[in-house]
PDB file of C-alpha atoms in Angstrom:
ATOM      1  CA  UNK Z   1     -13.598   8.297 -24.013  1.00 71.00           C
ATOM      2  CA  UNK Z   2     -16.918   9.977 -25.104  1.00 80.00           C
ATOM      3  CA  UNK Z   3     -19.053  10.933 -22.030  1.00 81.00           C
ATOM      4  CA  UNK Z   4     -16.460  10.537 -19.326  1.00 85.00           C
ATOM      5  CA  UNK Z   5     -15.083  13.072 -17.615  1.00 86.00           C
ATOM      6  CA  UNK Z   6     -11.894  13.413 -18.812  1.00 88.00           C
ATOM      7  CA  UNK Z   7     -14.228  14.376 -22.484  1.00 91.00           C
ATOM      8  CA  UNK Z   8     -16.401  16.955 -20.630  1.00 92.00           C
ATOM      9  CA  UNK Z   9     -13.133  18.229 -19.086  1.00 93.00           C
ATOM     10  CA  UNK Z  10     -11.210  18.457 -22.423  1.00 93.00           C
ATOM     11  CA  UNK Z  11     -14.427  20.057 -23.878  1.00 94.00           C
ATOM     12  CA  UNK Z  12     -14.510  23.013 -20.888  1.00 96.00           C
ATOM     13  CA  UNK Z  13     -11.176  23.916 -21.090  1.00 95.00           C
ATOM     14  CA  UNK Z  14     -10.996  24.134 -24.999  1.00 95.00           C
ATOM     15  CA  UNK Z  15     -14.043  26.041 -25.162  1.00 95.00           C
ATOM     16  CA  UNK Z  16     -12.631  28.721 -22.132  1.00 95.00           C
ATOM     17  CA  UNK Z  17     -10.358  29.313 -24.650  1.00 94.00           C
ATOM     18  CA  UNK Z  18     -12.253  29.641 -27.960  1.00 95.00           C
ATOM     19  CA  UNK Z  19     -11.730  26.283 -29.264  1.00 95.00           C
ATOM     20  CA  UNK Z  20     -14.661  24.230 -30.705  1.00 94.00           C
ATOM     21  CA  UNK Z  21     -14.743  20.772 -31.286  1.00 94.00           C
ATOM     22  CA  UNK Z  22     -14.793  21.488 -35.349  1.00 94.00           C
ATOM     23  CA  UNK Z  23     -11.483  23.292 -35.050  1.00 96.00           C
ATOM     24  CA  UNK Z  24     -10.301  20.158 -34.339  1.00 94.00           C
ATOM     25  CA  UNK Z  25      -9.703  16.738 -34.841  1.00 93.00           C
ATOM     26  CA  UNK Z  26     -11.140  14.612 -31.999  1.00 93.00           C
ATOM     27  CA  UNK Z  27     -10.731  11.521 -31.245  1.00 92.00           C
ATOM     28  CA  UNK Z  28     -12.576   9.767 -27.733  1.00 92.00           C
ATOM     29  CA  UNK Z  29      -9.682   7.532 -26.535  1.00 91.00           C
ATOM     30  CA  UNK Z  30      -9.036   5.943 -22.839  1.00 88.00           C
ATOM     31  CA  UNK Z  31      -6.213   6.901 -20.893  1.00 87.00           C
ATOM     32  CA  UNK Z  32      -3.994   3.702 -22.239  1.00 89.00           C
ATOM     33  CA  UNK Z  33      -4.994   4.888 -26.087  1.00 91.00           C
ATOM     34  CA  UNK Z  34      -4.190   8.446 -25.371  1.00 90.00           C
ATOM     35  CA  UNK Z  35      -0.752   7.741 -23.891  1.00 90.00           C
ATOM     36  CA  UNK Z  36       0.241   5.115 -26.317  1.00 91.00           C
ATOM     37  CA  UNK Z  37      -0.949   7.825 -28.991  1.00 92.00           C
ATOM     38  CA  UNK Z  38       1.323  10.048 -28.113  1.00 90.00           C
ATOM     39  CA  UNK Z  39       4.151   7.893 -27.325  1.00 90.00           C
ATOM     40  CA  UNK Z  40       3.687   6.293 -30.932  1.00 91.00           C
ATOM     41  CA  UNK Z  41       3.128   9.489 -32.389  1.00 90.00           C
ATOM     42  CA  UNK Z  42      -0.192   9.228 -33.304  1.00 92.00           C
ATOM     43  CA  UNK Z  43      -1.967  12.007 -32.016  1.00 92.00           C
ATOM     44  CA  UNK Z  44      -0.157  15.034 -31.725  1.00 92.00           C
ATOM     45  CA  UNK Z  45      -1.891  16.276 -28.296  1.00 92.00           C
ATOM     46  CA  UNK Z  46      -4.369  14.850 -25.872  1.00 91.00           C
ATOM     47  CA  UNK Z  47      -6.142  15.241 -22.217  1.00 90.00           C
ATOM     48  CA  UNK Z  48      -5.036  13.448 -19.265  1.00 86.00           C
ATOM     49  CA  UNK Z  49      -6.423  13.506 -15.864  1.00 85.00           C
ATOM     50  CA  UNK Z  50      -4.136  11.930 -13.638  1.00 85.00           C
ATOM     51  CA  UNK Z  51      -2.014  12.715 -10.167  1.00 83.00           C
ATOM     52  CA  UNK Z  52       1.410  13.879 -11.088  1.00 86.00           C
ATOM     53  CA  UNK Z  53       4.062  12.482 -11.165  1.00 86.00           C
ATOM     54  CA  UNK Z  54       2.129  10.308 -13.923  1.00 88.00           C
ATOM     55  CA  UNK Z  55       3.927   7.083 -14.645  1.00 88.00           C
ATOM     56  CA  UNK Z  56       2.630   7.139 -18.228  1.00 89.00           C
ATOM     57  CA  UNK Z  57       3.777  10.725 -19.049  1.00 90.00           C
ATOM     58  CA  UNK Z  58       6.943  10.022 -17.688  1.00 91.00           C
ATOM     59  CA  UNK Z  59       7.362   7.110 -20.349  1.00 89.00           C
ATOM     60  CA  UNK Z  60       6.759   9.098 -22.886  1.00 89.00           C
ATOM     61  CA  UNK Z  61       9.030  12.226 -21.737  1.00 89.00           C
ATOM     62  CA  UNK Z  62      11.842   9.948 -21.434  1.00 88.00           C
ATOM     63  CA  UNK Z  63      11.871   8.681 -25.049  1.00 88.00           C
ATOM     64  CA  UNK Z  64      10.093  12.202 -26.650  1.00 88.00           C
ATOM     65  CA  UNK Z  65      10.484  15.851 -26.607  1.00 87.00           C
ATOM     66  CA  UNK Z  66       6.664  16.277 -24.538  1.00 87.00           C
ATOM     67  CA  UNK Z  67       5.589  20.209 -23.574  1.00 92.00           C
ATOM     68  CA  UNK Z  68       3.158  20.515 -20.965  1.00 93.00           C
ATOM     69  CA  UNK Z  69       0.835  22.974 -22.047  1.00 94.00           C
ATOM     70  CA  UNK Z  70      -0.042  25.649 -19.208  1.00 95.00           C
ATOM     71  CA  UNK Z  71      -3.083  27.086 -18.109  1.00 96.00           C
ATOM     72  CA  UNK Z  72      -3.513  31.119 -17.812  1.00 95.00           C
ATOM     73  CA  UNK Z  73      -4.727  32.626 -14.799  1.00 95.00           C
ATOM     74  CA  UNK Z  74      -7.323  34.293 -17.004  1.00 95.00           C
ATOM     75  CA  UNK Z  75      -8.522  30.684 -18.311  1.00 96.00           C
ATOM     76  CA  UNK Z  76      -8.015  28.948 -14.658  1.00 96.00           C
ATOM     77  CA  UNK Z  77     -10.399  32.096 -13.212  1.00 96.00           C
ATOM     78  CA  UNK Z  78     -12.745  31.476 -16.178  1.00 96.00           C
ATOM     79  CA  UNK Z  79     -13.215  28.307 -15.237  1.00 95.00           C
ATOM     80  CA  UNK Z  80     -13.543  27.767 -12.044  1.00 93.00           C
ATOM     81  CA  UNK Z  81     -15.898  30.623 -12.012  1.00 92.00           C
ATOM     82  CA  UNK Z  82     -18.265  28.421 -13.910  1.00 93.00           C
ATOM     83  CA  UNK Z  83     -17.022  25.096 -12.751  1.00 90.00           C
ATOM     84  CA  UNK Z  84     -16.398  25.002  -9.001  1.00 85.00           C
ATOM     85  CA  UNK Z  85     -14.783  21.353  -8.914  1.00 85.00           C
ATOM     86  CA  UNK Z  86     -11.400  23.086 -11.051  1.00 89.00           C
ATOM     87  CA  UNK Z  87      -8.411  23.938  -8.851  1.00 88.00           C
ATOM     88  CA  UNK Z  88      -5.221  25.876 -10.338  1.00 91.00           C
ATOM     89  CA  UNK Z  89      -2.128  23.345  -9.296  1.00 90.00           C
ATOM     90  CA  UNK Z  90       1.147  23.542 -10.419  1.00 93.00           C
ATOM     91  CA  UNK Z  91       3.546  21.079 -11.698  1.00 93.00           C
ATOM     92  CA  UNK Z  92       6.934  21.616 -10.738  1.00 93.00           C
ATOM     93  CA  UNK Z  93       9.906  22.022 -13.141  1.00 95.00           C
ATOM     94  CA  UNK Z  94      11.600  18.755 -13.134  1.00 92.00           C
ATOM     95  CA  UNK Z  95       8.530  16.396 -12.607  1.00 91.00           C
ATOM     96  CA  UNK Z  96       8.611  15.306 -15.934  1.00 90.00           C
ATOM     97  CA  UNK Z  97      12.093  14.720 -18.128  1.00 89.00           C
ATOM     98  CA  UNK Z  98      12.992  17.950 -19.712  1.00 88.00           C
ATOM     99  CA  UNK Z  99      10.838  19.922 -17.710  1.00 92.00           C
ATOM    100  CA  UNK Z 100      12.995  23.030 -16.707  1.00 93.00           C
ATOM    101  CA  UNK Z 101      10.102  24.961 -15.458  1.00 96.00           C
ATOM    102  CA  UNK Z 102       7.142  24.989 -13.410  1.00 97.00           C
ATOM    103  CA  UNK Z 103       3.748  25.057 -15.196  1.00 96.00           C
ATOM    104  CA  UNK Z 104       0.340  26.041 -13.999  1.00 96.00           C
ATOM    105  CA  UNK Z 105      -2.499  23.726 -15.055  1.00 94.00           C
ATOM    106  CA  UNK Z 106      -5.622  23.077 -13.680  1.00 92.00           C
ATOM    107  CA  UNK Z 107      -7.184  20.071 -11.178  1.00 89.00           C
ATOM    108  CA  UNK Z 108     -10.213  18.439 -10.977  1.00 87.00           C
ATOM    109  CA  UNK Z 109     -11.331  18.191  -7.206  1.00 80.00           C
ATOM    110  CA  UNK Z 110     -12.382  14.662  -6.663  1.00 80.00           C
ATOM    111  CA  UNK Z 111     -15.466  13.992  -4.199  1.00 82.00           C
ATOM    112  CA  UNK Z 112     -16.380  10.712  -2.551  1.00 88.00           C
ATOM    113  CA  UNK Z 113     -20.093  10.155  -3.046  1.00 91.00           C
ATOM    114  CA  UNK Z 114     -22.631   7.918  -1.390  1.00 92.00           C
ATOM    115  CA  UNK Z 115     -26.258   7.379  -1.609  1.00 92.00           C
ATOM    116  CA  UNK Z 116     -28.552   9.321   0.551  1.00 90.00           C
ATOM    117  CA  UNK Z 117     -29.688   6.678   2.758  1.00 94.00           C
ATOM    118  CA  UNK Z 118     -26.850   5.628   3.583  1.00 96.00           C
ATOM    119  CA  UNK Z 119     -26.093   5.130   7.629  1.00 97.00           C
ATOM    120  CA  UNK Z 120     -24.878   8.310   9.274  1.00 96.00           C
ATOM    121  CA  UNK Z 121     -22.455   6.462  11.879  1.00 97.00           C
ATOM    122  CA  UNK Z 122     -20.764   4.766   8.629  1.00 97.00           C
ATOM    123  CA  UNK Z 123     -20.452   7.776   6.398  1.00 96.00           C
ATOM    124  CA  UNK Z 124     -18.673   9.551   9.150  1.00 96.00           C
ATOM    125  CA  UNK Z 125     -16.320   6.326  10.216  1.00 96.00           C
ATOM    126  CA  UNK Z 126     -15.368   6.330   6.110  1.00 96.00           C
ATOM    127  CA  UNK Z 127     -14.661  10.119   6.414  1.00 95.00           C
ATOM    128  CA  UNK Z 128     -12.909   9.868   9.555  1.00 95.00           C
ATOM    129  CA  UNK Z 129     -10.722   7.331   8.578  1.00 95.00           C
ATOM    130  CA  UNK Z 130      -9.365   9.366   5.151  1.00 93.00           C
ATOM    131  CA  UNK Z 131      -8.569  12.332   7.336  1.00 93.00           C
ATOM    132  CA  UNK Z 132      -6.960  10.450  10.492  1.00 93.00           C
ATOM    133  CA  UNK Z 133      -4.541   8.918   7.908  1.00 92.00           C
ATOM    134  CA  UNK Z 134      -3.517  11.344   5.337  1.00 90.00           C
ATOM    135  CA  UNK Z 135       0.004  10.499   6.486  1.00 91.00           C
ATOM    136  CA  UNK Z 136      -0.480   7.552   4.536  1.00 91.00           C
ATOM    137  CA  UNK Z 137      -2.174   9.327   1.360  1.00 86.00           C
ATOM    138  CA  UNK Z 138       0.684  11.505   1.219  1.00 85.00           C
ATOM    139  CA  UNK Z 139       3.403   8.705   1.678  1.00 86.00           C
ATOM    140  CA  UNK Z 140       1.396   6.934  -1.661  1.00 85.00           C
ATOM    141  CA  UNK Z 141       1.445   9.522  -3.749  1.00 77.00           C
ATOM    142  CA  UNK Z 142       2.414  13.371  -4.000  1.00 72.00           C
ATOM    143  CA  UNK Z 143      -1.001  14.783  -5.085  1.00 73.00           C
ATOM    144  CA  UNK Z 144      -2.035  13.164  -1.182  1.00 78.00           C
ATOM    145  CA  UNK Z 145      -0.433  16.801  -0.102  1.00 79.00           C
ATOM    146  CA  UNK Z 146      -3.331  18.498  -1.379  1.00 77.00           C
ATOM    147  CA  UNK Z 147      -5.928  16.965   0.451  1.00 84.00           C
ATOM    148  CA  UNK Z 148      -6.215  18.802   3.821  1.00 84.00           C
ATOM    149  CA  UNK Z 149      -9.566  18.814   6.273  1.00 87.00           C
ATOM    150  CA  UNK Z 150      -9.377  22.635   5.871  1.00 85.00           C
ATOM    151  CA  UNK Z 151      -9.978  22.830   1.765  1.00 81.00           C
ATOM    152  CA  UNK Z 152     -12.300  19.405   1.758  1.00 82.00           C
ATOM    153  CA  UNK Z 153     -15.266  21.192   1.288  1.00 82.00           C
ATOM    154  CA  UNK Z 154     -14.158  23.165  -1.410  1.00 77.00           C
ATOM    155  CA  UNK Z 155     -16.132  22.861  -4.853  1.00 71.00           C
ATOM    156  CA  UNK Z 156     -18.336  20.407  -3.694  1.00 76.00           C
ATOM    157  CA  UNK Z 157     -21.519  21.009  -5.798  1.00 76.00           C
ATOM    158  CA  UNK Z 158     -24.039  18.378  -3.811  1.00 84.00           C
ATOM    159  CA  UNK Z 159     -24.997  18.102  -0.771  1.00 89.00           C
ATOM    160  CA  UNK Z 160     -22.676  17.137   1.966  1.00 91.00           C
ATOM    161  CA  UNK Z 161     -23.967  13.413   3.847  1.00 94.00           C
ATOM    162  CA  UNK Z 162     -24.998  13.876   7.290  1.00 95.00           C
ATOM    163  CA  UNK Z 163     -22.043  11.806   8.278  1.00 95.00           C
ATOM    164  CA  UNK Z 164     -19.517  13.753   6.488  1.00 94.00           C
ATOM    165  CA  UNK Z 165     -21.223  16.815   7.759  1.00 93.00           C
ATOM    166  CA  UNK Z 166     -20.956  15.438  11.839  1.00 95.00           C
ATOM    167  CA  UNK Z 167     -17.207  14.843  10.968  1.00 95.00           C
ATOM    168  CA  UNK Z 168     -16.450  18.228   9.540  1.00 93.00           C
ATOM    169  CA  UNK Z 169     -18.012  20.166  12.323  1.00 92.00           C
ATOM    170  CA  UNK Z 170     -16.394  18.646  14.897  1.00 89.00           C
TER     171      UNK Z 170
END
């Protein structure tokens, strides 16, 4: 959709590689009308930010011929250069029907964020509680791998909460 940040996403990355919005024909749809798109054949490419395995993608592999397209190191570096909140991630062959090989794409590091003001003692129960059970993040979904207390403070580009700060220094 225009504005989100899926759009400023899709904008980055086509522009790291020379592509302008007027090479193009755009079209600001929501994850639902991007997937249904391509599964109807309507749009011949499009930008999803999701976890993988995505149940969507994987309904459309299984009844179309779907590439993933990859990600160059030299694009990936680009990026995250300029953009500290991209990660390079791969997606293993076989994640998706017909996928016989591994691609490199890139992630988008997600960050919890509260207001300012809010109480110290709660920000670091919140933050405590997401890292004393990352057993159960990774049991929900595969992406929960990636999240580790060691590479949390990757990319962030605000300030850290007090709280979350207490936590992470213990």
């Amino acid at each position: 959709a225009a504005g989100s940040g899926v759009e400023a996403n899709a904008r980055q990355i086509l522009l790291a590689n020379g592509i302008t919005y007027g090479d193009i024909k755009v079209q600001y749809l929501s994850f639902a009308e991007a997937a249904n798109g391509l599964k109807d054949g309507n749009i011949d490419a499009g930008f999803i930010t999701a976890g993988f395995p995505t149940a969507a993608i994987q309904d459309i592999a299984a009844q179309h011929d779907v590439v993933l397209i990859p990600v160059d190191d030299a694009t990936a570096d680009k990026l995250m250069a300029q953009y500290p909140f991209y990660t390079k991630i791969t997606i293993p062959a076989g994640t998706y029907p017909k996928q016989e090989a591994d691609v490199q794409s890139l992630a988008v590091k997600a960050m919890l964020v509260a207001m300012e003001d809010m109480d110290e003692q709660l920000a670091y129960d919140i933050v405590k509680a997401i890292y004393s059970n990352l057993d159960r993040l990774k049991a929900a979904h595969s992406v929960g791998e990636l999240i580790t207390k060691e590479t949390a403070q990757e990319g962030i580009s605000i300030p850290m909460h007090p709280g979350a700060e207490k936590y992470f220094n213990e």
